[in-house]
């Protein structure tokens, strides 16, 4: 199952263990790393592709929780930073594990022990500074799960998911760290949520919608971050597109502020409806996904690894996304355009 790609192995080992590198790693000291460094950690072979319900997923959740805690966010789950998600585990006739999110903990308790599975969203809160607007929320999301270990391709069976979506999760962590370290907090409160089970049907987000950490009625926007590891040739380096750009005023607001954000160049792919943002949009919250996915051939293959990412592009999109969150937390709340709601 060992990955074929070892280009960044020494750097990753230094980051994780500081073995022979002359200094302690950011993970050990509590100091932030780069978004690219966090992506390397989340997409390492040791995370085993982060499939929901596996030890690799649990490892990734612990790492995110540690970073949120070190950043000084408030815990916003029902178990510290963890929001527990009740699931049912069953097997198909072909022996594959099937997961589905349950409607309640009562339904979970009624299951046989072997069918019970608890997964987690990782949720932290940065309290706003304005006496009035701090009771409004900007929700920033990224799914940390991927597809796990699968059919070997040239001897590699670990589907690392560097772009999908270790990159977005790494950006989520760094945005939280950056805003939490600012001299003053944004006017509105910001919720940072790393979601589980997106690849299996938005499982973690579906539970969050039914059992939210903060009021959904007072959540004014959702910015979801997904697949930002490489430039999209359709728009160029350091630029991002926003799914459903034309549906609300969010995209225009961010672009007018000078951020290199533009409409999704491939609306026929229906990306607006294919990630966690759609669950919030259906509730009436202006919600979009920020991405630079250029339809590379490594999508959902073992080749989606960190050494194919562009570190400078990742950092450029991190800066873009951080400023986007800051604007959403400080400026006018985005609004739906006529016939924009799904």
XYZ file of C-alpha atoms in Angstrom:
342
model
C 0.000 0.000 0.000
C 3.033 2.283 0.176
C 2.828 5.424 -1.931
C 5.075 5.653 -4.967
C 5.841 9.310 -4.385
C 8.607 10.133 -1.916
C 9.778 13.510 -3.234
C 8.616 15.389 -0.146
C 9.151 12.587 2.377
C 12.130 14.130 4.190
C 10.426 17.502 4.523
C 7.280 15.826 5.797
C 9.212 13.787 8.349
C 10.886 16.967 9.575
C 7.525 18.639 9.903
C 5.976 15.764 11.799
C 8.850 14.491 13.904
C 11.759 16.908 13.530
C 13.929 13.778 13.324
C 17.473 14.904 12.646
C 16.312 18.306 11.402
C 17.847 20.364 14.189
C 14.621 21.831 15.531
C 11.242 20.797 16.842
C 8.363 20.625 14.396
C 5.420 23.054 14.318
C 3.200 20.199 15.484
C 5.358 19.739 18.610
C 5.750 23.434 19.444
C 2.226 24.527 18.617
C 3.532 26.954 16.011
C 1.622 27.218 12.711
C 3.006 25.666 9.537
C 2.206 26.720 5.991
C -1.006 25.619 4.311
C 1.138 23.489 2.008
C 2.812 21.883 5.044
C -0.542 21.065 6.598
C -1.702 19.613 3.289
C 1.350 17.326 3.255
C 0.484 16.062 6.719
C -3.168 15.427 5.908
C -2.289 13.707 2.615
C 0.505 11.557 4.070
C 0.352 7.776 3.696
C -0.130 7.501 7.461
C -3.591 9.067 7.039
C -4.526 6.125 4.775
C -6.699 8.246 2.501
C -8.895 9.533 5.361
C -11.920 7.419 4.489
C -14.840 8.033 6.847
C -15.006 5.415 9.596
C -11.321 4.455 9.469
C -8.317 5.039 11.695
C -6.932 7.417 9.072
C -10.015 9.603 9.375
C -9.656 9.612 13.166
C -5.992 10.587 12.842
C -6.886 13.513 10.591
C -9.622 14.680 12.970
C -7.179 14.648 15.881
C -4.693 16.726 13.913
C -7.326 19.331 13.017
C -8.546 19.437 16.608
C -4.991 20.004 17.852
C -4.494 22.912 15.456
C -7.832 24.519 16.401
C -6.956 24.201 20.073
C -3.467 25.658 19.579
C -4.974 28.584 17.641
C -7.114 29.475 20.634
C -10.512 28.862 19.076
C -13.457 28.111 21.314
C -14.564 24.489 21.183
C -17.923 24.384 19.402
C -18.732 20.691 19.219
C -20.755 18.615 21.646
C -17.572 16.902 22.863
C -14.972 19.640 22.935
C -14.028 20.475 19.346
C -15.661 17.259 18.152
C -19.249 17.273 16.967
C -20.157 13.600 17.138
C -22.054 12.268 14.125
C -24.124 9.083 14.650
C -23.902 6.660 11.753
C -25.035 3.196 10.856
C -22.458 0.815 9.415
C -23.657 -2.048 7.246
C -22.268 -4.286 4.522
C -23.488 -4.636 0.967
C -23.932 -8.002 -0.725
C -20.436 -7.536 -2.173
C -18.910 -7.038 1.274
C -18.374 -3.280 0.995
C -18.977 -1.120 4.062
C -21.887 1.272 3.717
C -22.375 4.262 6.051
C -25.372 6.476 6.542
C -26.020 9.265 8.971
C -28.880 8.702 11.407
C -31.679 11.064 12.350
C -31.046 10.951 16.084
C -29.008 9.441 18.898
C -32.104 7.461 19.863
C -31.930 5.729 16.483
C -28.228 5.102 17.104
C -28.895 3.544 20.526
C -31.416 1.149 18.981
C -28.814 -0.410 16.681
C -26.787 -3.534 17.423
C -23.313 -2.575 18.661
C -21.602 -3.868 15.505
C -23.647 -1.467 13.364
C -22.854 1.652 15.389
C -20.251 4.142 14.218
C -19.500 7.574 15.610
C -17.614 9.933 13.308
C -16.872 13.602 13.975
C -16.975 17.031 12.471
C -14.292 19.259 14.011
C -15.748 22.651 14.927
C -14.146 25.765 16.404
C -15.477 29.268 17.005
C -13.779 32.656 16.813
C -15.994 35.063 18.708
C -16.678 38.367 16.932
C -15.692 41.744 18.333
C -18.724 43.880 17.475
C -21.311 43.988 20.301
C -24.173 43.486 17.818
C -22.653 41.621 14.875
C -20.910 39.050 17.078
C -24.278 37.281 17.274
C -24.145 36.734 13.509
C -21.970 33.986 12.055
C -19.878 33.292 8.988
C -19.469 29.546 8.512
C -16.228 28.395 6.871
C -16.177 24.734 5.885
C -14.008 22.119 4.197
C -14.401 18.356 4.156
C -11.420 16.436 5.509
C -12.443 12.949 4.365
C -11.351 11.247 1.169
C -11.870 7.780 -0.328
C -9.285 5.754 1.596
C -7.459 2.669 0.315
C -8.634 1.165 -2.938
C -7.715 -0.644 -6.098
C -3.931 -0.497 -6.627
C -2.620 1.508 -9.558
C 1.005 0.700 -10.386
C 1.389 -0.738 -6.899
C -0.071 2.263 -5.046
C -3.374 1.698 -3.260
C -3.480 4.794 -1.008
C -5.775 7.463 -2.371
C -4.100 10.351 -0.536
C -6.470 13.122 -1.610
C -3.973 15.990 -1.458
C -6.076 18.273 -3.628
C -9.373 16.627 -2.623
C -9.517 17.866 0.053
C -6.411 18.054 2.196
C -5.771 21.378 0.450
C -9.069 22.929 1.490
C -8.778 21.564 5.027
C -5.250 22.956 5.340
C -6.535 26.361 4.245
C -9.366 26.135 6.775
C -6.853 25.570 9.576
C -4.565 28.389 8.451
C -7.439 30.869 8.084
C -8.494 30.057 11.644
C -4.942 30.505 12.895
C -4.473 33.782 11.033
C -7.712 35.403 12.165
C -7.326 34.167 15.733
C -3.837 35.724 15.876
C -5.038 39.105 14.541
C -4.861 42.149 16.789
C -8.651 42.313 16.810
C -11.245 39.711 15.948
C -13.607 40.261 13.003
C -16.929 41.975 13.721
C -18.996 38.828 13.166
C -18.229 35.504 14.776
C -16.633 32.903 12.509
C -17.306 29.174 12.771
C -14.654 26.862 11.315
C -15.986 23.376 10.573
C -14.014 20.481 9.096
C -16.692 18.116 7.854
C -16.639 14.337 7.674
C -18.312 12.114 5.100
C -18.635 14.518 2.175
C -17.480 11.851 -0.257
C -20.257 9.538 0.972
C -23.088 12.036 0.563
C -22.409 15.073 2.777
C -22.892 12.942 5.904
C -21.239 15.292 8.373
C -22.899 18.368 6.943
C -26.302 16.714 6.993
C -25.869 16.122 10.728
C -24.598 19.674 11.302
C -27.723 21.032 9.601
C -29.936 19.026 11.963
C -27.849 19.800 15.064
C -25.933 23.040 14.399
C -23.231 24.413 16.669
C -24.632 27.945 16.296
C -27.904 29.369 15.047
C -28.408 28.714 11.347
C -30.948 31.545 11.285
C -28.132 33.910 12.274
C -25.570 32.357 9.934
C -25.214 34.972 7.184
C -22.858 33.138 4.813
C -21.067 29.867 4.162
C -17.731 29.775 2.340
C -16.732 26.203 1.548
C -13.160 25.545 0.407
C -12.374 22.603 -1.824
C -9.531 21.579 -4.123
C -7.128 24.527 -4.227
C -3.819 22.657 -4.607
C -3.232 23.441 -8.286
C -3.986 26.341 -10.627
C -6.899 25.937 -13.013
C -5.615 26.579 -16.539
C -8.976 28.164 -17.391
C -8.332 31.096 -15.016
C -4.614 31.013 -14.139
C -2.235 30.972 -11.193
C -3.331 32.465 -7.889
C -6.951 32.812 -8.961
C -10.058 30.984 -7.776
C -13.600 30.480 -8.955
C -16.777 30.468 -6.926
C -19.542 27.981 -7.598
C -22.951 29.593 -8.152
C -21.301 33.007 -8.512
C -24.397 34.469 -10.143
C -26.803 33.306 -7.431
C -25.904 35.767 -4.659
C -24.029 39.022 -4.166
C -21.088 37.258 -2.483
C -18.927 36.782 -5.566
C -19.382 40.340 -6.801
C -18.694 41.684 -3.317
C -15.390 39.809 -3.097
C -14.344 40.603 -6.660
C -15.165 44.293 -6.202
C -12.868 44.300 -3.174
C -10.043 43.282 -5.517
C -9.871 39.564 -4.821
C -9.034 37.387 -7.875
C -12.316 35.473 -7.798
C -14.490 34.799 -10.795
C -17.444 32.648 -11.861
C -17.092 28.894 -12.213
C -15.779 28.366 -15.779
C -17.572 25.006 -16.074
C -21.149 25.479 -14.857
C -22.203 22.403 -16.823
C -20.375 20.275 -14.207
C -22.865 21.430 -11.517
C -20.147 21.841 -8.890
C -22.442 24.164 -6.955
C -24.551 21.162 -5.984
C -21.671 18.736 -5.448
C -20.129 19.881 -2.171
C -21.107 20.785 1.382
C -22.258 24.318 0.520
C -25.450 23.055 -1.136
C -26.918 21.846 2.181
C -26.663 25.360 3.597
C -27.885 27.018 0.410
C -31.055 24.946 0.561
C -31.694 26.436 4.008
C -31.510 29.951 2.591
C -27.924 30.749 3.609
C -25.831 32.304 0.794
C -23.338 29.477 0.358
C -20.653 28.823 -2.231
C -17.543 26.726 -2.787
C -14.183 28.383 -3.503
C -11.962 26.238 -5.731
C -9.332 26.110 -8.462
C -9.967 22.536 -9.582
C -9.014 22.284 -13.247
C -10.378 18.781 -13.808
C -6.960 17.144 -13.551
C -6.819 13.431 -14.311
C -5.652 12.544 -10.788
C -9.073 13.175 -9.247
C -9.982 10.181 -7.020
C -6.848 8.263 -8.004
C -3.693 7.372 -6.017
C -1.878 10.081 -7.978
C -3.571 12.936 -6.090
C -0.492 13.485 -3.919
C 1.259 16.495 -2.436
C 4.192 16.541 -4.849
C 1.809 17.425 -7.689
C 0.526 20.461 -5.814
C 1.840 23.979 -6.405
C 2.991 25.369 -3.023
C 2.967 28.989 -4.201
C -0.541 28.636 -5.605
C -1.758 27.054 -2.360
C -0.383 29.987 -0.376
C -1.842 32.506 -2.835
C -5.286 30.965 -2.496
C -4.883 30.842 1.264
C -4.340 34.608 1.284
C -7.315 35.051 -1.031
C -9.591 32.867 1.107
C -8.455 34.510 4.346
C -9.301 37.950 3.009
C -12.631 36.643 1.690
C -13.577 35.382 5.165
C -12.471 38.664 6.710
C -14.651 40.632 4.280
C -17.661 38.401 4.937
C -17.177 38.855 8.670
C -16.765 42.638 8.444
C -18.910 43.872 5.562
C -22.502 43.653 4.415
C -24.050 40.205 4.540
C -24.441 38.672 1.074
C -27.957 38.392 -0.327
C -29.693 36.115 -2.783
C -30.382 37.409 -6.242
C -33.758 36.896 -7.866
C -34.321 33.184 -8.515
C -30.866 32.431 -7.097
C -31.939 30.105 -4.288
C -31.748 26.397 -5.136
